[in-house]
Amino acid sequence: MLTVLLALIDTPEEKKRFEELYYQYERLLYFIAKQRLGDVHLAEDAVNETFIRVIRHFDGIDEIDSPRTKRYLVVILKNVCSDIYTKQKHQIDHPAGDNLEFIADSRALDSPSSQDLFFQRFDLEMIQTALKSLPDEQQTVLYLSVVACKSREDIAELTGTTIETVKKRLYRARKKLREALEAQNG
């Protein structure tokens, strides 16, 4: 599969860097995917899809051997695993499909949030505890937005969702995080 992935990359320098990235993290990603999905073939598919998504944004990876890169890859993998799991479950449970309901006003989703200032009042430990209470997909979009500094378009592409879904998840994640912090703070 590495040969196919390398064919998607243009320059020899990038191919060499990607090969290094692949060999550095492929086993870890496979191990995580196998644990999450419980199937060897689905785990292989998840790892391959993760690397395909990484190739699209490979220029955003500065260092190959860094905790930030490792976390970035794991976040993408977890999202891919969630997509695969949902797809598998959806095929069994709901062959006709479901509609997503629109919950938040799009103007509220597009406007800059004053919640960022709110979070400055809390210490790191409180924020980490509150973050752990969020669902995986909300943790993922917050991480990609705040830590990895990815745009909504990039996050949508990396997570395999639409920009509207990313906006909703960011809005809901910030709201739930604020509520969790308020509950902890009293």
Short mmCIF file of N, CA and C in Angstrom, two decimals:
data_model
loop_
_atom_site.label_atom_id
_atom_site.label_comp_id
_atom_site.label_asym_id
_atom_site.label_seq_id
_atom_site.Cartn_x
_atom_site.Cartn_y
_atom_site.Cartn_z
N MET A 1 0.82 -1.19 0.00
CA MET A 1 0.00 0.00 0.00
C MET A 1 0.86 1.26 0.00
N LEU A 2 2.03 1.18 0.60
CA LEU A 2 2.90 2.35 0.64
C LEU A 2 3.23 2.84 -0.77
N THR A 3 3.44 1.92 -1.68
CA THR A 3 3.76 2.30 -3.06
C THR A 3 2.63 3.11 -3.68
N VAL A 4 1.40 2.71 -3.42
CA VAL A 4 0.25 3.44 -3.94
C VAL A 4 0.18 4.83 -3.31
N LEU A 5 0.41 4.90 -2.01
CA LEU A 5 0.38 6.19 -1.32
C LEU A 5 1.48 7.12 -1.84
N LEU A 6 2.66 6.57 -2.05
CA LEU A 6 3.77 7.39 -2.55
C LEU A 6 3.49 7.94 -3.95
N ALA A 7 2.70 7.20 -4.72
CA ALA A 7 2.35 7.67 -6.06
C ALA A 7 1.48 8.93 -6.01
N LEU A 8 0.85 9.18 -4.88
CA LEU A 8 0.01 10.36 -4.72
C LEU A 8 0.80 11.62 -4.38
N ILE A 9 2.10 11.45 -4.15
CA ILE A 9 2.96 12.57 -3.74
C ILE A 9 3.84 12.97 -4.91
N ASP A 10 4.06 14.28 -5.05
CA ASP A 10 4.76 14.81 -6.22
C ASP A 10 6.28 14.74 -6.14
N THR A 11 6.86 15.36 -5.14
CA THR A 11 8.30 15.53 -5.13
C THR A 11 9.03 14.39 -4.40
N PRO A 12 10.26 14.11 -4.79
CA PRO A 12 11.03 13.06 -4.12
C PRO A 12 11.28 13.36 -2.64
N GLU A 13 11.47 14.65 -2.31
CA GLU A 13 11.69 15.02 -0.91
C GLU A 13 10.47 14.71 -0.06
N GLU A 14 9.29 15.05 -0.58
CA GLU A 14 8.05 14.77 0.14
C GLU A 14 7.81 13.26 0.24
N LYS A 15 8.16 12.53 -0.80
CA LYS A 15 8.01 11.07 -0.77
C LYS A 15 8.87 10.47 0.34
N LYS A 16 10.09 10.98 0.46
CA LYS A 16 10.99 10.48 1.49
C LYS A 16 10.45 10.80 2.89
N ARG A 17 9.96 12.03 3.07
CA ARG A 17 9.38 12.43 4.37
C ARG A 17 8.14 11.61 4.68
N PHE A 18 7.29 11.37 3.66
CA PHE A 18 6.07 10.59 3.89
C PHE A 18 6.41 9.15 4.23
N GLU A 19 7.40 8.59 3.56
CA GLU A 19 7.82 7.22 3.85
C GLU A 19 8.30 7.12 5.30
N GLU A 20 9.05 8.11 5.74
CA GLU A 20 9.50 8.15 7.13
C GLU A 20 8.30 8.22 8.09
N LEU A 21 7.34 9.06 7.77
CA LEU A 21 6.12 9.18 8.58
C LEU A 21 5.37 7.85 8.62
N TYR A 22 5.25 7.23 7.47
CA TYR A 22 4.52 5.96 7.36
C TYR A 22 5.17 4.89 8.24
N TYR A 23 6.46 4.73 8.12
CA TYR A 23 7.15 3.70 8.91
C TYR A 23 7.17 4.04 10.41
N GLN A 24 7.16 5.31 10.73
CA GLN A 24 7.16 5.74 12.14
C GLN A 24 5.83 5.40 12.83
N TYR A 25 4.70 5.57 12.12
CA TYR A 25 3.40 5.51 12.79
C TYR A 25 2.46 4.40 12.30
N GLU A 26 2.79 3.71 11.26
CA GLU A 26 1.86 2.72 10.70
C GLU A 26 1.46 1.66 11.70
N ARG A 27 2.39 1.10 12.44
CA ARG A 27 2.09 0.03 13.41
C ARG A 27 1.22 0.54 14.55
N LEU A 28 1.53 1.73 15.05
CA LEU A 28 0.73 2.32 16.11
C LEU A 28 -0.71 2.54 15.65
N LEU A 29 -0.87 3.12 14.47
CA LEU A 29 -2.20 3.38 13.94
C LEU A 29 -2.97 2.09 13.71
N TYR A 30 -2.29 1.08 13.21
CA TYR A 30 -2.94 -0.22 12.99
C TYR A 30 -3.40 -0.81 14.33
N PHE A 31 -2.56 -0.74 15.35
CA PHE A 31 -2.90 -1.26 16.67
C PHE A 31 -4.15 -0.57 17.22
N ILE A 32 -4.19 0.74 17.12
CA ILE A 32 -5.33 1.51 17.62
C ILE A 32 -6.59 1.17 16.83
N ALA A 33 -6.45 1.11 15.51
CA ALA A 33 -7.61 0.81 14.65
C ALA A 33 -8.15 -0.59 14.93
N LYS A 34 -7.26 -1.54 15.13
CA LYS A 34 -7.69 -2.90 15.41
C LYS A 34 -8.44 -2.97 16.74
N GLN A 35 -7.96 -2.24 17.72
CA GLN A 35 -8.64 -2.20 19.02
C GLN A 35 -10.02 -1.56 18.89
N ARG A 36 -10.12 -0.50 18.13
CA ARG A 36 -11.39 0.22 18.01
C ARG A 36 -12.40 -0.51 17.15
N LEU A 37 -11.93 -1.15 16.08
CA LEU A 37 -12.85 -1.77 15.13
C LEU A 37 -13.01 -3.28 15.33
N GLY A 38 -12.01 -3.92 15.94
CA GLY A 38 -12.10 -5.35 16.20
C GLY A 38 -12.01 -6.22 14.96
N ASP A 39 -11.52 -5.68 13.87
CA ASP A 39 -11.43 -6.44 12.62
C ASP A 39 -10.14 -6.05 11.91
N VAL A 40 -9.39 -7.05 11.50
CA VAL A 40 -8.10 -6.82 10.85
C VAL A 40 -8.26 -6.04 9.55
N HIS A 41 -9.22 -6.44 8.74
CA HIS A 41 -9.39 -5.80 7.43
C HIS A 41 -9.90 -4.36 7.56
N LEU A 42 -10.82 -4.15 8.48
CA LEU A 42 -11.31 -2.79 8.69
C LEU A 42 -10.20 -1.90 9.27
N ALA A 43 -9.36 -2.48 10.12
CA ALA A 43 -8.23 -1.72 10.68
C ALA A 43 -7.27 -1.30 9.58
N GLU A 44 -6.97 -2.21 8.66
CA GLU A 44 -6.09 -1.87 7.53
C GLU A 44 -6.71 -0.77 6.68
N ASP A 45 -8.02 -0.87 6.43
CA ASP A 45 -8.70 0.17 5.66
C ASP A 45 -8.62 1.53 6.37
N ALA A 46 -8.80 1.50 7.69
CA ALA A 46 -8.76 2.75 8.46
C ALA A 46 -7.38 3.39 8.40
N VAL A 47 -6.34 2.59 8.52
CA VAL A 47 -4.97 3.12 8.46
C VAL A 47 -4.70 3.70 7.08
N ASN A 48 -5.10 3.00 6.04
CA ASN A 48 -4.89 3.49 4.68
C ASN A 48 -5.63 4.79 4.43
N GLU A 49 -6.88 4.86 4.87
CA GLU A 49 -7.66 6.08 4.71
C GLU A 49 -7.03 7.24 5.49
N THR A 50 -6.50 6.94 6.66
CA THR A 50 -5.83 7.96 7.46
C THR A 50 -4.65 8.55 6.69
N PHE A 51 -3.82 7.69 6.12
CA PHE A 51 -2.66 8.18 5.39
C PHE A 51 -3.06 8.93 4.11
N ILE A 52 -4.15 8.52 3.49
CA ILE A 52 -4.63 9.25 2.31
C ILE A 52 -5.05 10.66 2.71
N ARG A 53 -5.74 10.78 3.84
CA ARG A 53 -6.15 12.11 4.31
C ARG A 53 -4.94 12.94 4.70
N VAL A 54 -3.94 12.31 5.27
CA VAL A 54 -2.72 13.03 5.67
C VAL A 54 -1.99 13.56 4.43
N ILE A 55 -1.97 12.79 3.38
CA ILE A 55 -1.29 13.23 2.15
C ILE A 55 -1.89 14.55 1.65
N ARG A 56 -3.20 14.68 1.77
CA ARG A 56 -3.86 15.91 1.29
C ARG A 56 -3.38 17.15 2.04
N HIS A 57 -2.90 16.95 3.28
CA HIS A 57 -2.46 18.07 4.11
C HIS A 57 -1.04 17.84 4.63
N PHE A 58 -0.25 17.17 3.84
CA PHE A 58 1.09 16.78 4.27
C PHE A 58 1.99 17.98 4.52
N ASP A 59 1.75 19.05 3.81
CA ASP A 59 2.58 20.25 3.99
C ASP A 59 2.39 20.86 5.38
N GLY A 60 1.32 20.49 6.07
CA GLY A 60 1.07 21.00 7.42
C GLY A 60 1.84 20.27 8.51
N ILE A 61 2.54 19.20 8.15
CA ILE A 61 3.32 18.43 9.13
C ILE A 61 4.76 18.92 9.08
N ASP A 62 5.20 19.53 10.18
CA ASP A 62 6.55 20.07 10.25
C ASP A 62 7.57 19.00 10.61
N GLU A 63 7.35 18.36 11.75
CA GLU A 63 8.28 17.35 12.23
C GLU A 63 7.60 15.99 12.18
N ILE A 64 8.34 15.00 11.74
CA ILE A 64 7.80 13.64 11.66
C ILE A 64 7.72 13.03 13.05
N ASP A 65 8.80 13.09 13.79
CA ASP A 65 8.87 12.46 15.11
C ASP A 65 8.58 13.49 16.20
N SER A 66 7.28 13.77 16.39
CA SER A 66 6.90 14.72 17.43
C SER A 66 5.57 14.31 18.03
N PRO A 67 5.33 14.65 19.27
CA PRO A 67 4.05 14.33 19.90
C PRO A 67 2.87 14.97 19.17
N ARG A 68 3.09 16.15 18.63
CA ARG A 68 2.01 16.84 17.91
C ARG A 68 1.61 16.07 16.64
N THR A 69 2.59 15.58 15.91
CA THR A 69 2.31 14.80 14.70
C THR A 69 1.62 13.50 15.07
N LYS A 70 2.10 12.86 16.12
CA LYS A 70 1.50 11.61 16.58
C LYS A 70 0.02 11.84 16.94
N ARG A 71 -0.24 12.87 17.71
CA ARG A 71 -1.61 13.18 18.11
C ARG A 71 -2.47 13.50 16.90
N TYR A 72 -1.92 14.24 15.97
CA TYR A 72 -2.62 14.61 14.74
C TYR A 72 -3.06 13.37 13.97
N LEU A 73 -2.15 12.42 13.81
CA LEU A 73 -2.47 11.18 13.10
C LEU A 73 -3.50 10.35 13.85
N VAL A 74 -3.36 10.27 15.16
CA VAL A 74 -4.30 9.49 15.96
C VAL A 74 -5.70 10.10 15.91
N VAL A 75 -5.78 11.42 15.93
CA VAL A 75 -7.08 12.09 15.83
C VAL A 75 -7.74 11.75 14.50
N ILE A 76 -6.99 11.82 13.43
CA ILE A 76 -7.55 11.50 12.12
C ILE A 76 -7.98 10.03 12.09
N LEU A 77 -7.14 9.14 12.61
CA LEU A 77 -7.47 7.72 12.63
C LEU A 77 -8.75 7.46 13.43
N LYS A 78 -8.87 8.05 14.58
CA LYS A 78 -10.07 7.84 15.40
C LYS A 78 -11.32 8.29 14.65
N ASN A 79 -11.21 9.37 13.94
CA ASN A 79 -12.35 9.83 13.17
C ASN A 79 -12.68 8.87 12.03
N VAL A 80 -11.65 8.38 11.37
CA VAL A 80 -11.86 7.40 10.30
C VAL A 80 -12.51 6.14 10.87
N CYS A 81 -12.03 5.68 12.02
CA CYS A 81 -12.62 4.50 12.67
C CYS A 81 -14.08 4.74 13.01
N SER A 82 -14.38 5.92 13.52
CA SER A 82 -15.78 6.25 13.83
C SER A 82 -16.63 6.23 12.57
N ASP A 83 -16.09 6.75 11.49
CA ASP A 83 -16.82 6.73 10.22
C ASP A 83 -17.09 5.30 9.76
N ILE A 84 -16.08 4.46 9.84
CA ILE A 84 -16.22 3.07 9.42
C ILE A 84 -17.23 2.35 10.32
N TYR A 85 -17.11 2.55 11.62
CA TYR A 85 -18.03 1.92 12.56
C TYR A 85 -19.47 2.36 12.29
N THR A 86 -19.66 3.67 12.11
CA THR A 86 -20.99 4.21 11.83
C THR A 86 -21.53 3.66 10.53
N LYS A 87 -20.69 3.58 9.54
CA LYS A 87 -21.11 3.06 8.24
C LYS A 87 -21.53 1.59 8.36
N GLN A 88 -20.75 0.81 9.09
CA GLN A 88 -21.08 -0.60 9.29
C GLN A 88 -22.40 -0.73 10.03
N LYS A 89 -22.55 0.04 11.10
CA LYS A 89 -23.77 0.00 11.91
C LYS A 89 -24.96 0.49 11.10
N HIS A 90 -24.76 1.54 10.34
CA HIS A 90 -25.82 2.13 9.54
C HIS A 90 -26.32 1.13 8.50
N GLN A 91 -25.43 0.38 7.90
CA GLN A 91 -25.82 -0.60 6.89
C GLN A 91 -26.67 -1.71 7.50
N ILE A 92 -26.42 -2.02 8.76
CA ILE A 92 -27.17 -3.07 9.43
C ILE A 92 -28.50 -2.53 9.97
N ASP A 93 -28.44 -1.38 10.67
CA ASP A 93 -29.60 -0.86 11.37
C ASP A 93 -30.56 -0.05 10.50
N HIS A 94 -30.03 0.76 9.60
CA HIS A 94 -30.86 1.71 8.85
C HIS A 94 -30.53 1.68 7.36
N PRO A 95 -31.03 0.73 6.63
CA PRO A 95 -30.70 0.69 5.22
C PRO A 95 -31.24 1.88 4.43
N ALA A 96 -32.32 2.51 4.89
CA ALA A 96 -32.89 3.63 4.14
C ALA A 96 -32.19 4.94 4.42
N GLY A 97 -31.55 5.11 5.58
CA GLY A 97 -30.83 6.34 5.91
C GLY A 97 -31.62 7.26 6.81
N ASP A 98 -30.94 8.14 7.48
CA ASP A 98 -31.53 9.10 8.40
C ASP A 98 -31.20 10.51 7.96
N ASN A 99 -32.03 11.45 8.37
CA ASN A 99 -31.76 12.87 8.11
C ASN A 99 -31.17 13.50 9.36
N LEU A 100 -30.17 14.35 9.15
CA LEU A 100 -29.61 15.11 10.27
C LEU A 100 -30.48 16.33 10.48
N GLU A 101 -30.81 16.61 11.72
CA GLU A 101 -31.61 17.81 11.96
C GLU A 101 -30.70 19.00 12.23
N PHE A 102 -31.14 20.12 11.75
CA PHE A 102 -30.37 21.35 11.93
C PHE A 102 -30.70 21.93 13.29
N ILE A 103 -29.71 22.07 14.16
CA ILE A 103 -29.95 22.47 15.54
C ILE A 103 -29.62 23.93 15.77
N ALA A 104 -28.49 24.39 15.29
CA ALA A 104 -28.04 25.74 15.62
C ALA A 104 -28.23 26.67 14.44
N ASP A 105 -28.46 27.93 14.72
CA ASP A 105 -28.58 28.96 13.71
C ASP A 105 -27.23 29.15 13.04
N SER A 106 -27.19 29.13 11.72
CA SER A 106 -25.91 29.19 11.02
C SER A 106 -25.20 30.52 11.28
N ARG A 107 -25.94 31.57 11.56
CA ARG A 107 -25.28 32.84 11.89
C ARG A 107 -24.49 32.71 13.18
N ALA A 108 -25.01 31.97 14.13
CA ALA A 108 -24.29 31.77 15.40
C ALA A 108 -23.06 30.91 15.18
N LEU A 109 -23.14 29.98 14.22
CA LEU A 109 -22.00 29.11 13.95
C LEU A 109 -20.88 29.86 13.24
N ASP A 110 -21.24 30.82 12.40
CA ASP A 110 -20.24 31.55 11.63
C ASP A 110 -19.60 32.70 12.40
N SER A 111 -20.30 33.21 13.39
CA SER A 111 -19.79 34.38 14.09
C SER A 111 -18.65 33.99 15.03
N PRO A 112 -17.70 34.88 15.22
CA PRO A 112 -16.61 34.60 16.15
C PRO A 112 -17.17 34.44 17.57
N SER A 113 -16.63 33.50 18.29
CA SER A 113 -17.16 33.17 19.60
C SER A 113 -16.47 33.95 20.71
N SER A 114 -17.25 34.44 21.64
CA SER A 114 -16.69 35.08 22.82
C SER A 114 -16.30 34.05 23.86
N GLN A 115 -16.59 32.78 23.56
CA GLN A 115 -16.27 31.70 24.49
C GLN A 115 -14.77 31.53 24.67
N ASP A 116 -14.00 31.91 23.67
CA ASP A 116 -12.55 31.81 23.80
C ASP A 116 -12.04 32.60 25.00
N LEU A 117 -12.59 33.78 25.21
CA LEU A 117 -12.21 34.59 26.36
C LEU A 117 -12.66 33.92 27.66
N PHE A 118 -13.81 33.28 27.61
CA PHE A 118 -14.35 32.59 28.78
C PHE A 118 -13.40 31.51 29.26
N PHE A 119 -12.81 30.75 28.32
CA PHE A 119 -11.95 29.63 28.68
C PHE A 119 -10.65 30.06 29.33
N GLN A 120 -10.26 31.30 29.15
CA GLN A 120 -9.04 31.79 29.76
C GLN A 120 -9.15 31.87 31.28
N ARG A 121 -10.37 31.85 31.81
CA ARG A 121 -10.57 31.94 33.25
C ARG A 121 -10.30 30.63 33.98
N PHE A 122 -10.17 29.54 33.27
CA PHE A 122 -10.05 28.23 33.90
C PHE A 122 -8.63 27.70 33.77
N ASP A 123 -8.22 26.88 34.74
CA ASP A 123 -6.89 26.31 34.68
C ASP A 123 -6.87 25.10 33.74
N LEU A 124 -5.70 24.69 33.39
CA LEU A 124 -5.51 23.63 32.40
C LEU A 124 -6.14 22.31 32.83
N GLU A 125 -6.01 21.97 34.09
CA GLU A 125 -6.56 20.70 34.57
C GLU A 125 -8.08 20.65 34.43
N MET A 126 -8.73 21.75 34.74
CA MET A 126 -10.19 21.82 34.59
C MET A 126 -10.59 21.68 33.12
N ILE A 127 -9.84 22.31 32.26
CA ILE A 127 -10.14 22.24 30.83
C ILE A 127 -9.94 20.82 30.32
N GLN A 128 -8.85 20.17 30.73
CA GLN A 128 -8.59 18.80 30.30
C GLN A 128 -9.69 17.86 30.75
N THR A 129 -10.14 18.00 31.98
CA THR A 129 -11.23 17.17 32.50
C THR A 129 -12.50 17.41 31.70
N ALA A 130 -12.80 18.66 31.43
CA ALA A 130 -13.99 18.99 30.65
C ALA A 130 -13.89 18.47 29.22
N LEU A 131 -12.70 18.55 28.63
CA LEU A 131 -12.50 18.04 27.27
C LEU A 131 -12.76 16.54 27.19
N LYS A 132 -12.32 15.81 28.21
CA LYS A 132 -12.51 14.36 28.21
C LYS A 132 -13.98 13.97 28.26
N SER A 133 -14.83 14.88 28.72
CA SER A 133 -16.26 14.58 28.80
C SER A 133 -16.96 14.74 27.44
N LEU A 134 -16.27 15.34 26.47
CA LEU A 134 -16.87 15.55 25.15
C LEU A 134 -16.81 14.27 24.32
N PRO A 135 -17.77 14.08 23.41
CA PRO A 135 -17.70 12.96 22.47
C PRO A 135 -16.45 13.08 21.58
N ASP A 136 -15.98 11.95 21.06
CA ASP A 136 -14.75 11.92 20.25
C ASP A 136 -14.77 12.90 19.09
N GLU A 137 -15.89 12.96 18.36
CA GLU A 137 -15.90 13.84 17.18
C GLU A 137 -15.79 15.31 17.57
N GLN A 138 -16.32 15.67 18.74
CA GLN A 138 -16.19 17.06 19.19
C GLN A 138 -14.77 17.34 19.67
N GLN A 139 -14.15 16.37 20.34
CA GLN A 139 -12.75 16.53 20.74
C GLN A 139 -11.88 16.70 19.49
N THR A 140 -12.18 15.91 18.48
CA THR A 140 -11.39 15.93 17.24
C THR A 140 -11.44 17.30 16.59
N VAL A 141 -12.64 17.85 16.39
CA VAL A 141 -12.73 19.14 15.70
C VAL A 141 -12.12 20.26 16.52
N LEU A 142 -12.28 20.20 17.85
CA LEU A 142 -11.63 21.22 18.68
C LEU A 142 -10.12 21.13 18.59
N TYR A 143 -9.59 19.92 18.64
CA TYR A 143 -8.14 19.74 18.53
C TYR A 143 -7.64 20.28 17.19
N LEU A 144 -8.29 19.88 16.10
CA LEU A 144 -7.83 20.31 14.78
C LEU A 144 -7.97 21.82 14.61
N SER A 145 -9.00 22.40 15.19
CA SER A 145 -9.20 23.83 15.06
C SER A 145 -8.25 24.63 15.94
N VAL A 146 -8.14 24.26 17.22
CA VAL A 146 -7.39 25.07 18.17
C VAL A 146 -5.90 24.74 18.20
N VAL A 147 -5.59 23.46 18.27
CA VAL A 147 -4.19 23.04 18.40
C VAL A 147 -3.48 22.98 17.05
N ALA A 148 -4.12 22.31 16.09
CA ALA A 148 -3.49 22.15 14.78
C ALA A 148 -3.73 23.36 13.87
N CYS A 149 -4.56 24.29 14.31
CA CYS A 149 -4.84 25.53 13.56
C CYS A 149 -5.33 25.26 12.14
N LYS A 150 -6.19 24.29 11.99
CA LYS A 150 -6.73 23.95 10.68
C LYS A 150 -8.00 24.76 10.43
N SER A 151 -8.24 25.08 9.18
CA SER A 151 -9.46 25.79 8.80
C SER A 151 -10.63 24.81 8.81
N ARG A 152 -11.82 25.34 8.79
CA ARG A 152 -13.01 24.48 8.75
C ARG A 152 -13.01 23.60 7.52
N GLU A 153 -12.54 24.14 6.41
CA GLU A 153 -12.48 23.36 5.17
C GLU A 153 -11.51 22.20 5.32
N ASP A 154 -10.35 22.47 5.89
CA ASP A 154 -9.35 21.42 6.12
C ASP A 154 -9.87 20.36 7.08
N ILE A 155 -10.55 20.81 8.13
CA ILE A 155 -11.09 19.87 9.11
C ILE A 155 -12.15 18.98 8.44
N ALA A 156 -12.98 19.57 7.62
CA ALA A 156 -14.00 18.79 6.91
C ALA A 156 -13.36 17.73 6.04
N GLU A 157 -12.31 18.10 5.35
CA GLU A 157 -11.63 17.15 4.49
C GLU A 157 -10.93 16.06 5.30
N LEU A 158 -10.27 16.45 6.37
CA LEU A 158 -9.56 15.48 7.21
C LEU A 158 -10.50 14.51 7.91
N THR A 159 -11.66 14.99 8.31
CA THR A 159 -12.60 14.14 9.04
C THR A 159 -13.62 13.47 8.14
N GLY A 160 -13.60 13.81 6.85
CA GLY A 160 -14.52 13.18 5.92
C GLY A 160 -15.96 13.64 6.11
N THR A 161 -16.13 14.90 6.54
CA THR A 161 -17.47 15.45 6.75
C THR A 161 -17.61 16.71 5.92
N THR A 162 -18.77 17.36 6.08
CA THR A 162 -18.99 18.62 5.38
C THR A 162 -18.57 19.79 6.26
N ILE A 163 -18.44 20.94 5.66
CA ILE A 163 -18.09 22.15 6.41
C ILE A 163 -19.19 22.48 7.42
N GLU A 164 -20.44 22.28 7.02
CA GLU A 164 -21.56 22.53 7.93
C GLU A 164 -21.49 21.62 9.15
N THR A 165 -21.12 20.37 8.94
CA THR A 165 -20.99 19.44 10.06
C THR A 165 -19.87 19.89 10.99
N VAL A 166 -18.77 20.34 10.42
CA VAL A 166 -17.66 20.84 11.23
C VAL A 166 -18.11 22.05 12.05
N LYS A 167 -18.83 22.97 11.43
CA LYS A 167 -19.32 24.15 12.14
C LYS A 167 -20.21 23.74 13.31
N LYS A 168 -21.12 22.80 13.06
CA LYS A 168 -22.03 22.34 14.11
C LYS A 168 -21.26 21.68 15.25
N ARG A 169 -20.30 20.85 14.90
CA ARG A 169 -19.52 20.15 15.93
C ARG A 169 -18.70 21.13 16.75
N LEU A 170 -18.11 22.12 16.09
CA LEU A 170 -17.35 23.13 16.82
C LEU A 170 -18.26 23.92 17.76
N TYR A 171 -19.40 24.31 17.26
CA TYR A 171 -20.36 25.05 18.07
C TYR A 171 -20.79 24.23 19.28
N ARG A 172 -21.17 22.99 19.04
CA ARG A 172 -21.63 22.12 20.13
C ARG A 172 -20.50 21.80 21.10
N ALA A 173 -19.31 21.59 20.59
CA ALA A 173 -18.18 21.27 21.46
C ALA A 173 -17.87 22.45 22.39
N ARG A 174 -17.84 23.64 21.84
CA ARG A 174 -17.57 24.82 22.66
C ARG A 174 -18.67 25.01 23.72
N LYS A 175 -19.90 24.79 23.29
CA LYS A 175 -21.03 24.95 24.22
C LYS A 175 -20.94 23.92 25.35
N LYS A 176 -20.71 22.66 25.00
CA LYS A 176 -20.61 21.61 26.03
C LYS A 176 -19.39 21.83 26.93
N LEU A 177 -18.31 22.28 26.35
CA LEU A 177 -17.11 22.54 27.14
C LEU A 177 -17.38 23.67 28.13
N ARG A 178 -18.04 24.72 27.67
CA ARG A 178 -18.38 25.84 28.56
C ARG A 178 -19.29 25.35 29.68
N GLU A 179 -20.30 24.55 29.35
CA GLU A 179 -21.22 24.03 30.37
C GLU A 179 -20.49 23.14 31.38
N ALA A 180 -19.59 22.31 30.89
CA ALA A 180 -18.83 21.43 31.79
C ALA A 180 -17.93 22.23 32.72
N LEU A 181 -17.30 23.28 32.18
CA LEU A 181 -16.43 24.13 32.99
C LEU A 181 -17.25 24.90 34.04
N GLU A 182 -18.41 25.39 33.64
CA GLU A 182 -19.27 26.09 34.59
C GLU A 182 -19.72 25.16 35.70
N ALA A 183 -20.03 23.91 35.36
CA ALA A 183 -20.46 22.93 36.35
C ALA A 183 -19.32 22.62 37.33
N GLN A 184 -18.08 22.52 36.81
CA GLN A 184 -16.93 22.25 37.68
C GLN A 184 -16.61 23.44 38.58
N ASN A 185 -16.81 24.63 38.04
CA ASN A 185 -16.45 25.85 38.76
C ASN A 185 -17.51 26.28 39.76
N GLY A 186 -18.71 25.74 39.56
CA GLY A 186 -19.79 26.07 40.50
C GLY A 186 -20.45 27.28 40.08
#
